[in-house]
């Protein structure tokens, strides 16, 4: 395993910024690279400001100051020359396959013979990114959650070509990156499948949500009533949460899984029409609710009686079991732990061990009601076989 001293963070937008900060805090020499000079300058300024705050709170390492940490940071707009001094590239450029493939090849063509290329993509195949770079065994995924310094989870992904050595080195680097809120959790992702673990497990809940939105629109049920169904167990009901995340994001994610997992993910009428009208939720001031005056006040006194939180737990358990069936993870503890570290909510397995038979029944009914085959329980869920797959 090559010793990693110099980490090149490529693409210094929202994610690269956070990755740069934690890599510096881990003691690595960090080279920030972006094609946009202002993005680089902003990243350095933001990282420095973050480090100063930590220094003031006494949260930097023994004898370290914001200036001593930032002194290990350099920047460049030229990947081909900067990569000559790097041991690993962690890539957070825009989510476009041609750009990812391009920077991966530039890394392999110009970097030292041991260099590793780790992609932070959320939706792209790591195998495809590395396919034409000439050293696909040294390409893997390293998927962070936003904001990087605060979210504990990092998924490290093995592509069809990633070597054990590359994977182990990336796991080791990920483990060294500090988290400001609790202990980092590194989830090994053993197969390059859409959504990896955390995003994948949560994805099919959107099939259910989209169905409910359409049903409510047809039956004259208000959005407030759907959110009232969520009750006090949900800090935000389904409609408010969708507004908060952004309807365009939900639409985009559903289209992605419709292509990669099942056509049942196709976004429904309500979501599609709202996106077409430019009502994207919080970011545009209007979605299901009016956000122009801040967080909307939602009257939850009248329930619709159509949304059942237990259905979402069943959907999560089913998708978690599919992740196990496909060999993306070997045990359910990894999946539950990754969900907690990546979403700040418990995964479904702990409750699912006791409830899987009942929940499989709920899913059979839900699949019939919605006409969405994808919601049917998989074999591993129905049989309860996952219970034995802890680690
Ligand atoms: P962003 O748009 O904030 O930053 C992208 C940066 O890449 C920009 O500064 C841009 O100038 C730079 N860039 C574009 N082409 C480049 C090139 N050829 N070479 C060097 N730099 C280049 O995007 P964000 O949100 O930081 O996302 C980056 C990646 O991280 C994407 O792949 C995204 O899917 C992934 N991701 C994003 C998450 C999020 O919550 N935003 C969460 C997890 C992963």
Coordinates of C-alpha atoms and ligand atoms in Angstrom, one line a residue:
X1 CA 0.0 0.0 0.0
X2 CA 1.5 3.3 -1.1
X3 CA 2.0 5.9 1.6
X4 CA -0.3 8.9 1.1
X5 CA 1.1 12.3 2.0
X6 CA -0.2 14.6 -0.7
X7 CA -4.0 14.8 -1.4
X8 CA -5.2 16.6 -4.5
X9 CA -8.8 17.9 -4.3
X10 CA -10.1 18.5 -7.7
X11 CA -13.1 20.8 -8.1
X12 CA -13.4 23.2 -5.2
X13 CA -17.1 24.0 -5.2
X14 CA -19.4 23.0 -2.3
X15 CA -18.0 19.5 -1.8
X16 CA -14.4 20.0 -2.7
X17 CA -14.2 22.9 -0.2
X18 CA -15.3 20.6 2.7
X19 CA -13.1 17.7 1.5
X20 CA -10.1 20.1 1.4
X21 CA -10.7 21.2 4.9
X22 CA -10.9 17.8 6.5
X23 CA -7.9 16.5 4.5
X24 CA -5.9 19.5 5.8
X25 CA -7.1 18.7 9.3
X26 CA -6.0 15.1 8.9
X27 CA -2.4 16.5 8.4
X28 CA -2.2 15.8 4.6
X29 CA -0.5 18.3 2.3
X30 CA -3.4 19.4 0.1
X31 CA -3.4 20.7 -3.4
X32 CA -6.6 22.4 -4.5
X33 CA -7.3 22.4 -8.2
X34 CA -10.1 24.0 -10.1
X35 CA -10.4 25.4 -13.6
X36 CA -12.0 28.6 -12.2
X37 CA -9.6 30.8 -10.3
X38 CA -12.3 32.5 -8.2
X39 CA -13.6 29.1 -7.1
X40 CA -10.0 28.3 -5.8
X41 CA -9.7 31.6 -4.0
X42 CA -13.1 31.3 -2.4
X43 CA -12.2 27.7 -1.3
X44 CA -9.0 28.8 0.4
X45 CA -10.8 31.8 2.1
X46 CA -13.6 29.5 3.3
X47 CA -11.3 26.8 4.6
X48 CA -9.2 29.4 6.4
X49 CA -12.2 30.9 8.0
X50 CA -13.5 27.5 9.1
X51 CA -10.1 26.7 10.6
X52 CA -9.9 30.0 12.4
X53 CA -13.3 29.2 14.0
X54 CA -12.0 25.8 15.1
X55 CA -8.8 27.3 16.5
X56 CA -10.9 29.8 18.5
X57 CA -12.9 26.8 19.9
X58 CA -9.7 24.9 20.7
X59 CA -10.7 22.2 18.2
X60 CA -7.5 21.9 16.1
X61 CA -4.8 19.3 16.9
X62 CA -2.1 19.7 19.6
X63 CA 0.1 22.8 18.9
X64 CA -1.8 23.5 15.6
X65 CA -3.1 26.9 14.5
X66 CA -5.2 27.9 11.5
X67 CA -2.1 29.3 9.9
X68 CA 0.0 26.2 10.5
X69 CA -2.7 24.0 8.9
X70 CA -3.4 26.3 6.0
X71 CA 0.3 26.5 5.3
X72 CA 0.0 22.9 4.0
X73 CA -2.4 24.0 1.3
X74 CA -1.5 25.0 -2.2
X75 CA -3.6 25.7 -5.3
X76 CA -3.4 25.3 -9.0
X77 CA -5.6 25.7 -12.2
X78 CA -3.5 23.1 -14.0
X79 CA -4.3 19.5 -13.1
X80 CA -1.7 17.9 -15.5
X81 CA 1.2 19.6 -13.7
X82 CA -0.3 19.7 -10.1
X83 CA -1.0 15.9 -10.2
X84 CA 2.8 15.1 -10.5
X85 CA 3.1 15.8 -6.8
X86 CA 0.0 14.0 -5.7
X87 CA -0.6 10.5 -4.2
X88 CA -4.3 10.5 -4.5
X89 CA -6.9 12.7 -6.3
X90 CA -10.3 13.1 -4.7
X91 CA -12.5 14.4 -7.5
X92 CA -15.5 16.7 -6.9
X93 CA -16.0 18.4 -10.3
X94 CA -19.4 18.9 -11.8
X95 CA -21.6 15.8 -12.2
X96 CA -20.9 15.1 -15.9
X97 CA -19.5 11.8 -17.2
X98 CA -17.4 13.3 -20.0
X99 CA -15.7 15.7 -17.5
X100 CA -15.1 13.0 -14.9
X101 CA -13.6 10.6 -17.5
X102 CA -11.4 13.4 -18.9
X103 CA -9.9 14.4 -15.5
X104 CA -9.4 10.7 -14.6
X105 CA -7.4 10.2 -17.7
X106 CA -5.3 13.4 -17.2
X107 CA -4.6 12.1 -13.7
X108 CA -3.4 8.7 -14.9
X109 CA -1.4 10.2 -17.8
X110 CA 0.5 12.7 -15.7
X111 CA 0.5 11.5 -12.1
X112 CA 3.0 9.1 -10.5
X113 CA 2.7 5.4 -11.1
X114 CA 1.0 4.8 -7.8
X115 CA -1.6 7.6 -8.0
X116 CA -5.2 6.8 -7.0
X117 CA -8.2 8.6 -8.5
X118 CA -11.3 8.6 -6.1
X119 CA -14.5 10.1 -7.4
X120 CA -17.1 11.7 -5.2
X121 CA -19.9 11.2 -7.8
X122 CA -23.4 10.5 -6.4
X123 CA -24.9 9.0 -9.5
X124 CA -22.3 7.8 -11.9
X125 CA -20.7 4.4 -12.4
X126 CA -17.2 4.3 -11.0
X127 CA -16.4 1.5 -13.5
X128 CA -17.4 3.8 -16.4
X129 CA -15.4 6.7 -15.1
X130 CA -12.2 4.6 -14.9
X131 CA -12.8 2.5 -18.0
X132 CA -10.6 4.4 -20.5
X133 CA -8.0 5.9 -18.3
X134 CA -5.4 3.1 -18.7
X135 CA -5.2 2.3 -15.0
X136 CA -8.8 1.4 -14.0
X137 CA -7.5 -0.7 -11.0
X138 CA -6.4 2.6 -9.4
X139 CA -9.8 4.2 -9.7
X140 CA -12.4 4.0 -6.9
X141 CA -15.3 6.0 -5.4
X142 CA -15.2 8.1 -2.3
X143 CA -18.7 9.4 -1.7
X144 CA -19.1 12.2 0.9
X145 CA -22.2 13.7 2.4
X146 CA -22.9 17.4 2.6
X147 CA -21.6 19.2 4.6
X148 CA -18.4 17.1 4.6
X149 CA -17.0 18.3 7.9
X150 CA -20.2 17.6 9.8
X151 CA -21.7 14.5 8.1
X152 CA -20.0 11.4 9.5
X153 CA -20.5 9.0 6.5
X154 CA -18.1 8.4 3.6
X155 CA -18.8 5.5 1.3
X156 CA -15.7 4.0 -0.4
X157 CA -16.7 2.2 -3.6
X158 CA -15.1 -0.7 -5.4
X159 CA -15.7 -0.6 -9.1
X160 CA -15.5 -3.8 -11.3
X161 CA -11.8 -3.0 -11.8
X162 CA -10.7 -1.5 -8.5
X163 CA -7.7 -3.4 -7.0
X164 CA -7.8 -4.5 -3.3
X165 CA -4.7 -2.3 -2.8
X166 CA -6.5 0.8 -4.1
X167 CA -9.6 0.0 -2.1
X168 CA -7.7 -0.5 1.1
X169 CA -5.7 2.7 0.6
X170 CA -8.9 4.7 0.0
X171 CA -10.5 3.2 3.1
X172 CA -7.4 4.1 5.1
X173 CA -7.4 7.7 3.8
X174 CA -11.2 8.1 4.5
X175 CA -10.7 6.8 8.0
X176 CA -8.2 9.4 8.7
X177 CA -10.4 12.4 7.7
X178 CA -11.8 13.9 10.9
X179 CA -15.5 14.8 11.4
X180 CA -16.5 17.6 13.6
X181 CA -19.7 15.9 14.8
X182 CA -19.0 12.5 16.1
X183 CA -16.9 9.7 14.8
X184 CA -16.5 9.1 11.1
X185 CA -18.2 6.1 9.7
X186 CA -16.6 4.6 6.5
X187 CA -19.0 2.3 4.6
X188 CA -17.3 -0.2 2.3
X189 CA -19.3 -0.5 -0.9
X190 CA -18.4 -3.7 -2.5
X191 CA -20.2 -3.4 -5.8
X192 CA -20.6 -0.4 -8.1
X193 CA -24.4 -0.2 -8.2
X194 CA -26.6 3.0 -8.6
X195 CA -26.9 5.1 -5.5
X196 CA -24.3 3.0 -3.6
X197 CA -25.8 2.3 -0.1
X198 CA -27.4 5.3 1.5
X199 CA -29.0 7.1 -1.4
X200 CA -30.0 3.8 -3.0
X201 CA -31.8 2.6 0.1
X202 CA -33.8 5.9 0.4
X203 CA -34.6 6.2 -3.3
X204 CA -37.8 4.1 -3.6
X205 CA -39.5 6.0 -0.9
X206 CA -39.9 8.7 -3.6
X207 CA -42.0 6.3 -5.7
X208 CA -44.4 6.2 -2.8
X209 CA -44.3 9.9 -2.3
X210 CA -44.9 10.7 -5.9
X211 CA -47.8 8.3 -6.0
X212 CA -49.3 10.0 -2.9
X213 CA -49.0 13.5 -4.4
X214 CA -50.9 12.4 -7.5
X215 CA -53.5 10.6 -5.5
X216 CA -54.0 13.7 -3.3
X217 CA -54.3 16.0 -6.4
X218 CA -57.0 13.6 -7.9
X219 CA -59.0 13.4 -4.7
X220 CA -58.9 17.0 -3.7
X221 CA -56.8 16.3 -0.6
X222 CA -54.6 19.2 0.6
X223 CA -50.8 19.1 1.0
X224 CA -51.3 20.1 4.7
X225 CA -53.4 17.0 5.2
X226 CA -50.7 14.7 3.8
X227 CA -48.1 16.3 6.1
X228 CA -50.5 16.0 9.0
X229 CA -50.5 12.2 8.3
X230 CA -46.7 12.2 9.1
X231 CA -47.6 13.4 12.6
X232 CA -45.0 14.4 15.2
X233 CA -42.7 11.5 14.3
X234 CA -41.6 13.4 11.2
X235 CA -39.9 16.8 11.8
X236 CA -41.1 17.7 8.3
X237 CA -44.0 16.0 6.5
X238 CA -43.5 14.5 2.9
X239 CA -44.6 17.8 1.2
X240 CA -42.6 20.2 3.3
X241 CA -39.5 17.9 3.0
X242 CA -39.8 17.7 -0.8
X243 CA -40.0 21.5 -0.9
X244 CA -37.0 21.7 1.3
X245 CA -34.9 19.3 -0.8
X246 CA -36.1 20.9 -4.1
X247 CA -38.7 19.4 -6.5
X248 CA -36.1 19.6 -9.3
X249 CA -33.7 17.5 -7.2
X250 CA -36.5 14.9 -6.6
X251 CA -37.4 14.9 -10.3
X252 CA -33.8 14.5 -11.4
X253 CA -33.1 11.7 -8.9
X254 CA -36.2 9.8 -9.9
X255 CA -35.3 10.1 -13.6
X256 CA -31.9 8.7 -12.8
X257 CA -33.2 5.6 -11.0
X258 CA -35.9 5.2 -13.7
X259 CA -33.0 4.7 -16.1
X260 CA -30.7 2.6 -13.9
X261 CA -33.0 0.6 -11.6
X262 CA -36.6 0.5 -12.8
X263 CA -39.1 2.5 -14.9
X264 CA -41.3 2.5 -11.7
X265 CA -39.2 5.5 -10.6
X266 CA -40.6 7.7 -13.3
X267 CA -41.7 11.0 -11.6
X268 CA -45.5 11.4 -11.4
X269 CA -47.8 14.1 -12.7
X270 CA -47.6 16.5 -9.7
X271 CA -43.8 16.6 -9.5
X272 CA -43.4 16.9 -13.2
X273 CA -45.9 19.7 -13.6
X274 CA -44.5 21.7 -10.6
X275 CA -41.0 21.4 -12.0
X276 CA -42.2 22.5 -15.5
X277 CA -43.9 25.5 -13.9
X278 CA -40.6 26.4 -12.0
X279 CA -42.2 25.9 -8.6
X280 CA -39.2 24.1 -7.1
X281 CA -39.9 24.6 -3.4
X282 CA -37.9 26.5 -0.8
X283 CA -35.3 27.7 -3.4
X284 CA -37.9 29.5 -5.6
X285 CA -40.1 30.6 -2.7
X286 CA -43.0 28.3 -3.9
X287 CA -43.6 24.6 -4.1
X288 CA -46.3 22.7 -2.2
X289 CA -46.1 25.6 0.2
X290 CA -45.3 29.3 0.1
X291 CA -41.7 29.9 1.4
X292 CA -41.5 33.6 0.6
X293 CA -41.8 34.5 4.3
X294 CA -39.5 31.7 5.6
X295 CA -40.5 28.2 6.8
X296 CA -44.2 27.8 6.1
X297 CA -46.7 27.4 8.9
X298 CA -48.5 24.2 8.2
X299 CA -51.9 23.4 9.7
X300 CA -51.7 19.8 10.7
X301 CA -55.1 19.6 12.4
X302 CA -56.8 17.6 9.6
X303 CA -55.3 14.3 8.4
X304 CA -55.7 12.8 4.9
X305 CA -55.3 9.2 6.1
X306 CA -53.4 8.2 3.0
X307 CA -49.7 8.4 4.1
X308 CA -48.4 5.7 6.4
X309 CA -45.0 6.1 7.9
X310 CA -44.7 2.3 8.4
X311 CA -44.9 1.9 4.6
X312 CA -41.7 4.0 4.3
X313 CA -39.9 1.8 6.8
X314 CA -41.0 -1.3 4.9
X315 CA -39.7 0.3 1.6
X316 CA -36.4 1.0 3.2
X317 CA -36.1 -2.5 4.6
X318 CA -36.9 -4.0 1.2
X319 CA -34.3 -1.8 -0.6
X320 CA -31.7 -2.6 2.1
X321 CA -32.3 -6.3 1.5
X322 CA -31.8 -5.8 -2.2
X323 CA -28.5 -4.1 -1.4
X324 CA -27.6 -7.3 0.5
X325 CA -28.9 -9.6 -2.3
X326 CA -26.7 -7.8 -4.8
X327 CA -23.6 -8.1 -2.6
X328 CA -23.2 -4.3 -2.4
X329 CA -22.8 -4.8 1.4
X330 CA -22.3 -8.0 3.3
X331 CA -24.3 -7.3 6.4
X332 CA -27.2 -5.1 7.6
X333 CA -25.2 -3.4 10.3
X334 CA -23.1 -1.6 7.6
X335 CA -26.3 -0.4 6.0
X336 CA -28.0 0.8 9.2
X337 CA -24.7 2.5 10.4
X338 CA -24.2 4.2 7.0
X339 CA -27.8 5.5 7.0
X340 CA -27.3 7.0 10.5
X341 CA -24.0 8.5 9.6
X342 CA -25.2 9.8 6.2
X343 CA -28.8 10.8 6.9
X344 CA -28.9 11.3 10.7
X345 CA -31.8 8.8 10.8
X346 CA -31.9 5.2 11.9
X347 CA -31.8 2.5 9.2
X348 CA -34.7 0.0 8.9
X349 CA -33.0 -3.2 10.0
X350 CA -33.2 -2.9 13.7
X351 CA -37.0 -2.6 13.7
X352 CA -37.2 -4.7 10.5
X353 CA -35.9 -7.8 12.3
X354 CA -39.1 -8.0 14.3
X355 CA -41.5 -6.6 11.7
X356 CA -40.4 -8.0 8.3
X357 CA -43.4 -10.4 7.9
X358 CA -45.9 -7.6 8.6
X359 CA -44.0 -5.2 6.4
X360 CA -43.7 -7.6 3.5
X361 CA -47.5 -7.8 3.7
X362 CA -47.8 -4.0 3.6
X363 CA -45.6 -3.9 0.5
X364 CA -47.6 -6.5 -1.3
X365 CA -50.7 -4.3 -0.7
X366 CA -48.8 -1.1 -1.6
X367 CA -47.5 -2.6 -4.9
X368 CA -51.1 -3.7 -5.8
X369 CA -52.5 -0.3 -4.9
X370 CA -49.9 1.8 -6.7
X371 CA -49.3 -0.6 -9.6
X372 CA -45.6 -0.3 -8.9
X373 CA -44.0 -3.8 -9.1
X374 CA -40.7 -2.4 -7.8
X375 CA -42.3 -2.0 -4.3
X376 CA -43.0 -5.8 -4.0
X377 CA -40.9 -7.4 -1.2
X378 CA -37.8 -9.2 -2.4
X379 CA -37.0 -12.8 -1.4
X380 CA -34.4 -11.8 1.3
X381 CA -37.0 -9.6 3.0
X382 CA -39.8 -12.0 2.8
X383 CA -37.8 -14.9 4.1
X384 CA -36.1 -12.9 6.9
X385 CA -32.8 -14.3 5.7
X386 CA -31.2 -11.0 6.2
X387 CA -31.4 -11.4 10.0
X388 CA -28.4 -13.8 9.8
X389 CA -26.4 -11.3 7.7
X390 CA -25.3 -8.9 10.4
X391 CA -21.7 -8.1 9.4
Ligands
LIG1 P1 -20.1 22.6 -7.4 O1 -20.8 23.0 -8.6 O2 -20.3 23.3 -6.2 O3 -18.5 22.5 -7.7 C1 -18.0 21.9 -8.8 C2 -16.6 22.6 -9.1 O4 -16.0 21.8 -10.1 C3 -16.7 24.0 -9.5 O5 -15.9 24.8 -8.7 C4 -16.2 24.0 -11.0 O6 -15.5 25.2 -11.3 C5 -15.3 22.8 -10.9 N1 -14.9 22.2 -12.2 C6 -15.7 22.0 -13.2 N2 -15.1 21.3 -14.2 C7 -13.8 21.2 -13.8 C8 -12.6 20.6 -14.3 N3 -12.6 20.0 -15.5 N4 -11.5 20.6 -13.6 C9 -11.5 21.1 -12.3 N5 -12.6 21.7 -11.7 C10 -13.7 21.7 -12.5 O7 -20.6 21.0 -7.2 P2 -20.7 20.2 -5.9 O8 -22.1 20.3 -5.3 O9 -19.5 20.5 -5.0 O10 -20.6 18.7 -6.4 C11 -19.4 18.2 -6.9 C12 -19.5 16.7 -7.0 O11 -19.8 16.1 -5.8 C13 -20.5 16.2 -8.0 O12 -20.0 15.0 -8.7 C14 -21.7 15.9 -7.2 O13 -22.6 14.9 -7.7 C15 -21.0 15.3 -6.0 N6 -21.7 15.3 -4.7 C16 -22.5 16.4 -4.3 C17 -23.2 16.4 -3.1 C18 -23.9 17.7 -2.7 O14 -24.7 17.6 -1.8 N7 -23.8 18.8 -3.4 C19 -23.1 15.3 -2.2 C20 -22.3 14.2 -2.6 C21 -21.6 14.2 -3.8

